[in-house]
Short mmCIF file of C-alpha atoms and ligand atoms in Angstrom, two decimals:
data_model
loop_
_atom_site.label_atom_id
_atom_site.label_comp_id
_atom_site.label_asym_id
_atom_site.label_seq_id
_atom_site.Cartn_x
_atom_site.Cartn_y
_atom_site.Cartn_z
CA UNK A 29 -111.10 46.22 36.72
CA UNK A 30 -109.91 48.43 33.94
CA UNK A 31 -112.39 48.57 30.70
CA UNK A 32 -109.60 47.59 28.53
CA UNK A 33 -108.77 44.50 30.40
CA UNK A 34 -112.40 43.25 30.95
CA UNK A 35 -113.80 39.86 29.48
CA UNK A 36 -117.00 40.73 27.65
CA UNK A 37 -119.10 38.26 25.98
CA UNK A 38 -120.83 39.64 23.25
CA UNK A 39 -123.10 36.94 21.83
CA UNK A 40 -123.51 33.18 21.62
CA UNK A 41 -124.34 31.76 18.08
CA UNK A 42 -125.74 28.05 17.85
CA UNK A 43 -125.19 25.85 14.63
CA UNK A 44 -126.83 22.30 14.24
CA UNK A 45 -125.36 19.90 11.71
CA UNK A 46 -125.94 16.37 10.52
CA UNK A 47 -123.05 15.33 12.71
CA UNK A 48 -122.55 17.96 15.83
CA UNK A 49 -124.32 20.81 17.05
CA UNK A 50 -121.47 24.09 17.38
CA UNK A 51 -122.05 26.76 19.89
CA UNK A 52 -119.81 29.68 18.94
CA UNK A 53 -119.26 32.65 21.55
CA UNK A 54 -117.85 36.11 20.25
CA UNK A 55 -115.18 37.05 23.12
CA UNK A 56 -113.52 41.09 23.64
CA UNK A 57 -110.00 38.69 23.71
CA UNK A 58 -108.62 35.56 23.42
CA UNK A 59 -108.43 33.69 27.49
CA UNK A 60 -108.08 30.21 29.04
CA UNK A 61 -111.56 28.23 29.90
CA UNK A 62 -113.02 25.36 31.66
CA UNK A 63 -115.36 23.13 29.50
CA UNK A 64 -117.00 20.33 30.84
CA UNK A 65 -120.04 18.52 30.85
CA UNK A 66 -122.10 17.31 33.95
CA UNK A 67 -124.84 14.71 34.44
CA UNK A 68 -128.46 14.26 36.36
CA UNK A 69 -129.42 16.91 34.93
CA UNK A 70 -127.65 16.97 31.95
CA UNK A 71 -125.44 20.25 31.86
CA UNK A 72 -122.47 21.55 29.51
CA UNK A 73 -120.51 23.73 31.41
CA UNK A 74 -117.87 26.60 30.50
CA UNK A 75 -116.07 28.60 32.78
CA UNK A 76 -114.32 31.74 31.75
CA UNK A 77 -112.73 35.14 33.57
CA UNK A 78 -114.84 36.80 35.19
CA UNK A 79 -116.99 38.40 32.27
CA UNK A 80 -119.29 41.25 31.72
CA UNK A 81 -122.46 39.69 29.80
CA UNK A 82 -123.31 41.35 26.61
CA UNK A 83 -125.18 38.69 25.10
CA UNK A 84 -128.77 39.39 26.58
CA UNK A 85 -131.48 36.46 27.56
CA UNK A 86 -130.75 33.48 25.79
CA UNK A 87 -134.12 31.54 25.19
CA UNK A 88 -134.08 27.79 24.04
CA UNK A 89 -131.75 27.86 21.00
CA UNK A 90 -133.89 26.57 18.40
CA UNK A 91 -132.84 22.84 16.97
CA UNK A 92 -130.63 22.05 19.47
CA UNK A 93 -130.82 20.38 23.17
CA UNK A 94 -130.84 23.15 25.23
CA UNK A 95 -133.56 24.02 27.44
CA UNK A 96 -131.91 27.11 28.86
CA UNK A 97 -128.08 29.15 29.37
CA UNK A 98 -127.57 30.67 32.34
CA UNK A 99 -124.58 31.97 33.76
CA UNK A 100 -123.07 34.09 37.15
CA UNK A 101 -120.32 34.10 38.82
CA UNK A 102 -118.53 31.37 40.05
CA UNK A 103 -115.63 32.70 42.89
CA UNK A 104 -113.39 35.24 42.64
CA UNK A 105 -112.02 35.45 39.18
CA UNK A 106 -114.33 33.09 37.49
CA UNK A 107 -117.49 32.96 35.78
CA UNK A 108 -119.69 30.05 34.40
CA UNK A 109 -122.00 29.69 31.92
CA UNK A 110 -124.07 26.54 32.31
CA UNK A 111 -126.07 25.13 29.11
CA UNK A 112 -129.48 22.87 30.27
CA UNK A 113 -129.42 20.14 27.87
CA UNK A 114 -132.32 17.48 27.74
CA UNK A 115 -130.36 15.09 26.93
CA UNK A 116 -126.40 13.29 27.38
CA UNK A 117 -123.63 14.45 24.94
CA UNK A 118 -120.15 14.31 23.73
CA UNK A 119 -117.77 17.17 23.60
CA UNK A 120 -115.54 16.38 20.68
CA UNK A 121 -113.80 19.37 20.56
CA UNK A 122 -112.99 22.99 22.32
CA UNK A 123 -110.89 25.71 20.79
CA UNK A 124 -110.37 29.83 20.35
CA UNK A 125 -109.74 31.62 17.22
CA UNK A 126 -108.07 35.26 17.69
CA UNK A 127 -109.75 38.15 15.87
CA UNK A 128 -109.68 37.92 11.83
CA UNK A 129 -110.95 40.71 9.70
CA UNK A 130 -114.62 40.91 9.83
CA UNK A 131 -114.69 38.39 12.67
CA UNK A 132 -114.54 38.62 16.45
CA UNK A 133 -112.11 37.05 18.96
CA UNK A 134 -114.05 33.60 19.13
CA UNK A 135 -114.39 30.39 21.48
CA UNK A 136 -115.92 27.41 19.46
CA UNK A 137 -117.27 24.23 21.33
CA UNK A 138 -118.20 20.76 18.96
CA UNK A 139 -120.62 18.40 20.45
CA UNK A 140 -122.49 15.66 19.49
CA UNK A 141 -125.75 14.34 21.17
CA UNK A 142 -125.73 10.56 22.61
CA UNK A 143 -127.56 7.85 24.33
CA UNK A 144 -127.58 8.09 27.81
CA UNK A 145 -126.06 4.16 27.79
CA UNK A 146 -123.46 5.93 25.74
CA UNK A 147 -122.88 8.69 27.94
CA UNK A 148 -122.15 6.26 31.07
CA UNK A 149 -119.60 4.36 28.61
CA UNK A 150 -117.56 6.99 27.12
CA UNK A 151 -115.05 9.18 29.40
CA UNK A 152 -115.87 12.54 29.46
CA UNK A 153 -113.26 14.86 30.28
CA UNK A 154 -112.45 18.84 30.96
CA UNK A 155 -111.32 20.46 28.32
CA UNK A 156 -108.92 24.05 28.90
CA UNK A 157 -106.66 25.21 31.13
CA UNK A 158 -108.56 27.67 33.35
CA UNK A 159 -107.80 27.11 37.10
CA UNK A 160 -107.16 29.35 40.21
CA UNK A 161 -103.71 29.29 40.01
CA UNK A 162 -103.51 30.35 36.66
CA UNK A 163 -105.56 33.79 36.54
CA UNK A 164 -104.16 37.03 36.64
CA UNK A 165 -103.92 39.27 39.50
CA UNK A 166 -106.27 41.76 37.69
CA UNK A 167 -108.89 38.49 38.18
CA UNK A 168 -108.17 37.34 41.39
CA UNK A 169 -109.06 40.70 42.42
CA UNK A 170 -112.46 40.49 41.48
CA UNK A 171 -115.30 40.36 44.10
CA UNK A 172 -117.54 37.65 45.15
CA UNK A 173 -120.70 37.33 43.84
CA UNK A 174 -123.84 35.29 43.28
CA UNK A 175 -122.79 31.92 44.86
CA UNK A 176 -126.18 30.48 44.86
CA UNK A 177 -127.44 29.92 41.23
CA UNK A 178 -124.42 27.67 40.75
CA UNK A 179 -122.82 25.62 43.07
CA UNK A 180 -119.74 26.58 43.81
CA UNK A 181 -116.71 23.96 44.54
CA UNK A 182 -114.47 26.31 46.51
CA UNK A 183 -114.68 28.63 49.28
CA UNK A 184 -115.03 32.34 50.07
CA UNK A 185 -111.25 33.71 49.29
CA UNK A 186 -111.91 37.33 49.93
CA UNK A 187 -114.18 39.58 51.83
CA UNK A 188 -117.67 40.32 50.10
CA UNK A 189 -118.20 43.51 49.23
CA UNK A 190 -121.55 45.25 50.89
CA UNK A 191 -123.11 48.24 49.09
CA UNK A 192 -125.10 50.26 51.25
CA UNK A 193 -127.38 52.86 49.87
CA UNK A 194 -128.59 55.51 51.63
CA UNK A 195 -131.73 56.78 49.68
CA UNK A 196 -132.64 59.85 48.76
CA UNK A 197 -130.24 62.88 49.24
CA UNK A 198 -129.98 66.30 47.15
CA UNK A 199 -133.06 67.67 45.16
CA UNK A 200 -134.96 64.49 46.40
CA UNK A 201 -135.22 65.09 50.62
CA UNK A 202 -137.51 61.93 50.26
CA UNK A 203 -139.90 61.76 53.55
CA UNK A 204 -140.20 64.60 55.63
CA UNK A 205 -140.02 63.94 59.45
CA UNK A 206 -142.81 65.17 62.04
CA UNK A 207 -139.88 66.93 63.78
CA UNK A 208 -138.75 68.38 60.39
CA UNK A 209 -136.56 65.94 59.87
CA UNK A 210 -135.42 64.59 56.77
CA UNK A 211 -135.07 60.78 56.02
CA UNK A 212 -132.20 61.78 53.44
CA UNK A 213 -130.44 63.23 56.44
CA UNK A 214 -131.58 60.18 58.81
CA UNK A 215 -130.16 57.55 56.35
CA UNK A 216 -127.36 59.15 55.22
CA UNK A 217 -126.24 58.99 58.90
CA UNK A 218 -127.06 55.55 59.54
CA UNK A 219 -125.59 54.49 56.42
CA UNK A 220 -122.07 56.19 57.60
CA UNK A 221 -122.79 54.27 61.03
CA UNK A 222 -123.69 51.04 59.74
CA UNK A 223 -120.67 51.17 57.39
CA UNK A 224 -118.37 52.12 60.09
CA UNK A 225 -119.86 48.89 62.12
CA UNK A 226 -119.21 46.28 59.34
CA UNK A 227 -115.68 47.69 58.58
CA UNK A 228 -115.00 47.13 62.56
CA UNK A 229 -115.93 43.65 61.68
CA UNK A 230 -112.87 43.45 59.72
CA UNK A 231 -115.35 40.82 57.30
CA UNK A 232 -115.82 42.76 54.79
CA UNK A 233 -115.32 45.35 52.22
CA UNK A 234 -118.00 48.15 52.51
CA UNK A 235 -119.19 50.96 49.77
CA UNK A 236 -121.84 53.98 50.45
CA UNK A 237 -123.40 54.88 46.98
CA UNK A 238 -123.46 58.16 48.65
CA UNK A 239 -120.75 59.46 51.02
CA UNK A 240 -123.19 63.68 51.48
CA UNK A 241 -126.04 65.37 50.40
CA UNK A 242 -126.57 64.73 46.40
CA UNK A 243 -128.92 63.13 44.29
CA UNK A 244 -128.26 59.65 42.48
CA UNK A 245 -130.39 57.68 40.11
CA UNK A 246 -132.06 54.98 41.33
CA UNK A 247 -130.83 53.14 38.51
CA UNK A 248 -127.62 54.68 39.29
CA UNK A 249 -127.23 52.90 42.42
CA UNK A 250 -127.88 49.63 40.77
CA UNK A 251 -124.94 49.92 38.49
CA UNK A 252 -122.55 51.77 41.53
CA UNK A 253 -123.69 48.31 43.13
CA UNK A 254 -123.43 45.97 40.02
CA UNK A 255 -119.86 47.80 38.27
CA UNK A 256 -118.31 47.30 41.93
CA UNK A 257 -119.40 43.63 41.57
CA UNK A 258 -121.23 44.00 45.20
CA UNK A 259 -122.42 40.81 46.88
CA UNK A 260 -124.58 42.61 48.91
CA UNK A 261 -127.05 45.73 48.35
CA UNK A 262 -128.77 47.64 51.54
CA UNK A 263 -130.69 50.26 50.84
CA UNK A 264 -131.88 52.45 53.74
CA UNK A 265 -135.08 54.42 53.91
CA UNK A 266 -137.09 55.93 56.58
CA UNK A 267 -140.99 55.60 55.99
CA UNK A 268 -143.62 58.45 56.55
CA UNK A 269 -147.47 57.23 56.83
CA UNK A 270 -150.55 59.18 58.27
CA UNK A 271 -151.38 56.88 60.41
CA UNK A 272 -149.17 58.87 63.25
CA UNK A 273 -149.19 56.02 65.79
CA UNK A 274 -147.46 53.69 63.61
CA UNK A 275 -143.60 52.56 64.10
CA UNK A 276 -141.15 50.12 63.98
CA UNK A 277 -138.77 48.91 61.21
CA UNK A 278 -139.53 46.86 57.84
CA UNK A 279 -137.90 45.11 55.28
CA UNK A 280 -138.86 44.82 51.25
CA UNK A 281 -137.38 42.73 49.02
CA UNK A 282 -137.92 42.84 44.92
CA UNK A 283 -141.62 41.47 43.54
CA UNK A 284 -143.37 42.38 40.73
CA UNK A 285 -146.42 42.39 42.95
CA UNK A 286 -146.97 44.02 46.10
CA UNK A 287 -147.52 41.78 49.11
CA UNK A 288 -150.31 44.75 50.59
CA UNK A 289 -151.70 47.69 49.41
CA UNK A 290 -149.44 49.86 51.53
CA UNK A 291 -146.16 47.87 50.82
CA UNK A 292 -147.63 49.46 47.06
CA UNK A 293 -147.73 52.93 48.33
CA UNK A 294 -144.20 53.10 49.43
CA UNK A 295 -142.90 51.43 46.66
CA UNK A 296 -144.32 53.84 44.57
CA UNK A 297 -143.52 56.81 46.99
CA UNK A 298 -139.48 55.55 46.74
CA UNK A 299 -139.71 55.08 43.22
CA UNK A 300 -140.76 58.74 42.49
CA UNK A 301 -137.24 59.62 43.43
CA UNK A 302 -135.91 59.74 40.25
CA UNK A 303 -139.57 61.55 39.36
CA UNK A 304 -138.63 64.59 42.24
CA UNK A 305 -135.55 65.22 40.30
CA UNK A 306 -137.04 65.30 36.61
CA UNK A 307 -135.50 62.29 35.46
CA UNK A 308 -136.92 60.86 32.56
CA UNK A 309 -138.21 57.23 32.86
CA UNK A 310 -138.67 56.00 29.41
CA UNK A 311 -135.23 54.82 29.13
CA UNK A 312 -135.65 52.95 32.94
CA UNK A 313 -138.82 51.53 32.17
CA UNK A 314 -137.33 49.21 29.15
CA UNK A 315 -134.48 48.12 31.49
CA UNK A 316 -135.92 47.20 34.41
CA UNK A 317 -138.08 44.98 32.15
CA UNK A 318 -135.25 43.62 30.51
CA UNK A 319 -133.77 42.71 33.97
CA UNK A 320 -136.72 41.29 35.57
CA UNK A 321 -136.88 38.25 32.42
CA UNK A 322 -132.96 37.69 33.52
CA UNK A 323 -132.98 34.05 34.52
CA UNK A 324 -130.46 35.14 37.11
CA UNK A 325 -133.11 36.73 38.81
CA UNK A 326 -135.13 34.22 40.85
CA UNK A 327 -131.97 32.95 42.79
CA UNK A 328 -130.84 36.94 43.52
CA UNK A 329 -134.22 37.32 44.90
CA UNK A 330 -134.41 33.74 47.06
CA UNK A 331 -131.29 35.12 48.47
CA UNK A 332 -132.50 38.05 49.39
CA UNK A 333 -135.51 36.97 50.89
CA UNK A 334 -133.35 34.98 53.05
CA UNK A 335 -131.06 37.61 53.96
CA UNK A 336 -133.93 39.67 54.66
CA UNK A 337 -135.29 37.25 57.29
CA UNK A 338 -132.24 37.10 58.53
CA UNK A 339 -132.23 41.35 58.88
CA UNK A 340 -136.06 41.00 61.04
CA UNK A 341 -134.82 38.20 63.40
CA UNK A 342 -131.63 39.82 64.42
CA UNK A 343 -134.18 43.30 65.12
CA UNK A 344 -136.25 41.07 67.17
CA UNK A 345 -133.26 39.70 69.25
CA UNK A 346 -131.45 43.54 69.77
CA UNK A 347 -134.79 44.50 70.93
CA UNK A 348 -135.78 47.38 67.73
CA UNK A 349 -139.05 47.82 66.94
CA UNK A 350 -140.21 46.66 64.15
CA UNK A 351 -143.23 46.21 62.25
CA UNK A 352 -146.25 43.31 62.18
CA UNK A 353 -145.43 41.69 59.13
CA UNK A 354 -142.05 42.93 58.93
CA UNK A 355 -140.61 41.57 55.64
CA UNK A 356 -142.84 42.58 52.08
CA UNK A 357 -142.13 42.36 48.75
CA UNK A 358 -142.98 45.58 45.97
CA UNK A 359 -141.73 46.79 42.74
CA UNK A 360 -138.63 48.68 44.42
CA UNK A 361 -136.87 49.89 41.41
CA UNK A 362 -133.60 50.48 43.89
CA UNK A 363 -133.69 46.27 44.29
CA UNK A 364 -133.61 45.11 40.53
CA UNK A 365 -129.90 43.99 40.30
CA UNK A 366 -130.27 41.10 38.68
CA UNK A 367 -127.28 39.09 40.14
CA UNK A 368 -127.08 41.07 43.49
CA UNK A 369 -129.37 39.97 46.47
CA UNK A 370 -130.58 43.35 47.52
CA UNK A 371 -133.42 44.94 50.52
CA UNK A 372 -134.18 47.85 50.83
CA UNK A 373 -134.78 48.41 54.98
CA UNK A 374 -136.88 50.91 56.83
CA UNK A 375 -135.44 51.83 59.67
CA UNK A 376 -138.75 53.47 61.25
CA UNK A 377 -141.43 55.95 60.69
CA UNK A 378 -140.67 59.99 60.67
CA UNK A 379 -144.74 60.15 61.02
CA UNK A 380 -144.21 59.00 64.31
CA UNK A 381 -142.64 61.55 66.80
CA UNK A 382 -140.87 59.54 69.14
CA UNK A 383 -139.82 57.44 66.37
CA UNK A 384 -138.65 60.33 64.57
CA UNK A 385 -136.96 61.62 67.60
CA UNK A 386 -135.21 58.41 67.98
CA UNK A 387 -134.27 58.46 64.33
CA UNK A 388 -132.23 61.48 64.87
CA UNK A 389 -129.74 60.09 67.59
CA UNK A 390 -126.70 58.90 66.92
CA UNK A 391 -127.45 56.47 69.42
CA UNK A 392 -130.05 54.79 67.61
CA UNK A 393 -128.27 54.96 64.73
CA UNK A 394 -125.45 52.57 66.61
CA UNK A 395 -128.74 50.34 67.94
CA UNK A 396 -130.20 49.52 64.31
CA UNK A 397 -126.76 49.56 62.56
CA UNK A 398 -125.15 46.60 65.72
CA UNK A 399 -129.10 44.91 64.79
CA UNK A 400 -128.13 44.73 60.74
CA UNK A 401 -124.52 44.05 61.44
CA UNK A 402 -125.81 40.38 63.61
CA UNK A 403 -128.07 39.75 60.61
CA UNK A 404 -125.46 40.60 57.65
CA UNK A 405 -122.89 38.00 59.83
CA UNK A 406 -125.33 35.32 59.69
CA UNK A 407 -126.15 35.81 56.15
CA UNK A 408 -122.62 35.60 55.07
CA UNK A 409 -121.94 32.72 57.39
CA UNK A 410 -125.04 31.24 56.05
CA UNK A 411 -123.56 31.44 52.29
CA UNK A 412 -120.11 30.19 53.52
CA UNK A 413 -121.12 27.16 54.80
CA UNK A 414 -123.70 25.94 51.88
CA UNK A 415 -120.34 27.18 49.69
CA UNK A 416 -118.25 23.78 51.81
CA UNK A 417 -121.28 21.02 50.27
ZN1 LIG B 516 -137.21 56.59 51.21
#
């Protein structure tokens, strides 16, 4: 989507008078919405273009009856922003003002609070024009994404877009294989295999955050996945341990504690990418924190937990090894989009030497890429069919 054309929302201001409360959101332009306001629990809901969010975490807005804004996107084209109220209202009014001097394009929404008797009297109805049919081509090209913190009322139009990542690469040859090996070789192939796999599918859309031998930024591969509006995130790695007779394939998803001390280790071993390539952190540090109070977060992360599981089971039925305990959580910096469900997958050990040998075949390559392929499919059917409720 071109910069110029993009929906940001830049802030959301919140006014309480004697006779309505005003929520006022500061829009890059002037477009069609959705507003409408739902019951059990009480919710006021706005749907716009898709939207970049510039507004940052909204906490309780103080005087007013909201408990919490969240927002994500909806389908293709849309996004929602959904207001937790404790308690019914009445929209009385809905309505944009274009840009003045000194003052930003604007959307304006009037409500007043009522009883909940009240509320199951009056009519309450949707106010703006905003529907499928009438968004640009430029919107309806937008990706999926994030269909469980809401619930969505339509289905899947277009093929979600998977990111895979294969780690490493460049300055950073991350681990170092008892053959001599390296697992920013090893991934980089299995990424190109894996990607070639799910194209064949002809289900989705697929993106490598890197296509030969260079270094990215961890965070750098967030934003390749988040700009690209990604519905998916794989990141593959290939673990190195002393322990020599150790093997078999894992799975990590995003916690702000480890689940074992060794899940800790390799967290912080993949996180010292950036460290290998003397990036400085400072500037990562305060967004990753930012990110992890997103209230997007805790669905992104459900979802990937799920997908995840879904990852180990199909390795189990295509026969790869993998390891006891095969799913953990750590502090991956690589799996903090905040509104994409992301793992980051170990294929196998390079500390082990016929694990390493296998991880340089092509032919292994096919085995684990045909085992995340199966588990992929059933996450996405998974997510179409809760998307038909
Ligand atoms: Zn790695």
């Amino acid at each position: 989507m071109g910069q110029a054309l993009a929906l940001n929302v830049n802030d959301i201001r919140f006014g309480v008078h004697s006779d309505k409360a005003r929520l006022v959101l500061d829009l890059s332009k002037v477009v069609k919405f959705r507003v409408f306001v739902l019951s059990d629990p009480y919710r006021l809901v706005l749907d716009l273009p898709s939207f970049q969010w510039n507004a940052g975490a909204i906490s309780r807005p103080a005087g007013t009856n909201i408990t919490a804004v969240r927002h994500g996107n909806l389908q293709p084209g849309i996004s929602r922003i959904v207001f937790d109220l404790n308690s019914p209202i009445f929209i009385s009014s809905v309505f944009t003002l274009s840009k003045q001097i000194g003052k930003p394009n604007r959307l304006v929404i009037d409500y007043t609070k009522i009883s909940t008797s009240h509320f199951k009297q009056v009519q309450q109805k949707t106010y703006g024009t905003l529907n499928e049919n009438n968004l640009s081509k430029q919107h309806s090209q937008a990706a999926y994404a994030v269909p469980q913190p809401i619930t969505p009322t339509t289905k899947m139009k277009e093929k979600p877009l998977i990111v895979i990542d294969p780690g490493h690469g460049g300055i950073d040859p991350g681990a170092i294989g008892i053959n001599k090996i390296l697992e920013k070789d090893v991934v980089l192939a299995l990424g190109k295999e894996l990607k070639k796999q799910l194209k064949a599918t002809g289900q989705y859309r697929v993106r490598l955050t890197r296509n030969t031998d260079r270094f990215i930024k961890l965070r750098n591969r967030v934003k390749f996945a988040r700009d690209l509006n990604a519905d998916l995130f794989i990141s593959l790695h290939a673990d190195s341990i002393r322990k020599k007779n150790v093997r078999g394939a894992s799975f990590y998803t995003l916690s702000e504690k480890a689940s074992d001390k060794q899940t800790a280790r390799l967290a912080a071993n993949e996180n010292k990418s950036d460290i290998i390539a003397g990036v400085d952190l400072s500037m990562e540090d305060k967004e990753v924190a930012s990110i992890l109070v997103d209230l997007t977060m805790r669905d992104t992360t459900n979802q990937a937990k799920f997908c995840a599981n879904k990852l180990l089971n199909s390795f189990i039925s295509k026969n790869v090894h993998i390891l006891d305990n095969a799913h953990r959580h750590a502090g991956f910096a690589v799996l903090k989009a905040p509104d994409i469900p992301s793992v980051l997958v170990e294929a196998g050990f390079m500390s082990n030497r016929k694990e390493a040998k296998m991880l340089n075949t092509s032919s292994y390559h096919k085995k684990i890429s045909s085992a995340l392929v199966k588990g992929i499919n059933e996450y996405f059917a998974q997510i179409r069919k809760n998307q038909r409720i």
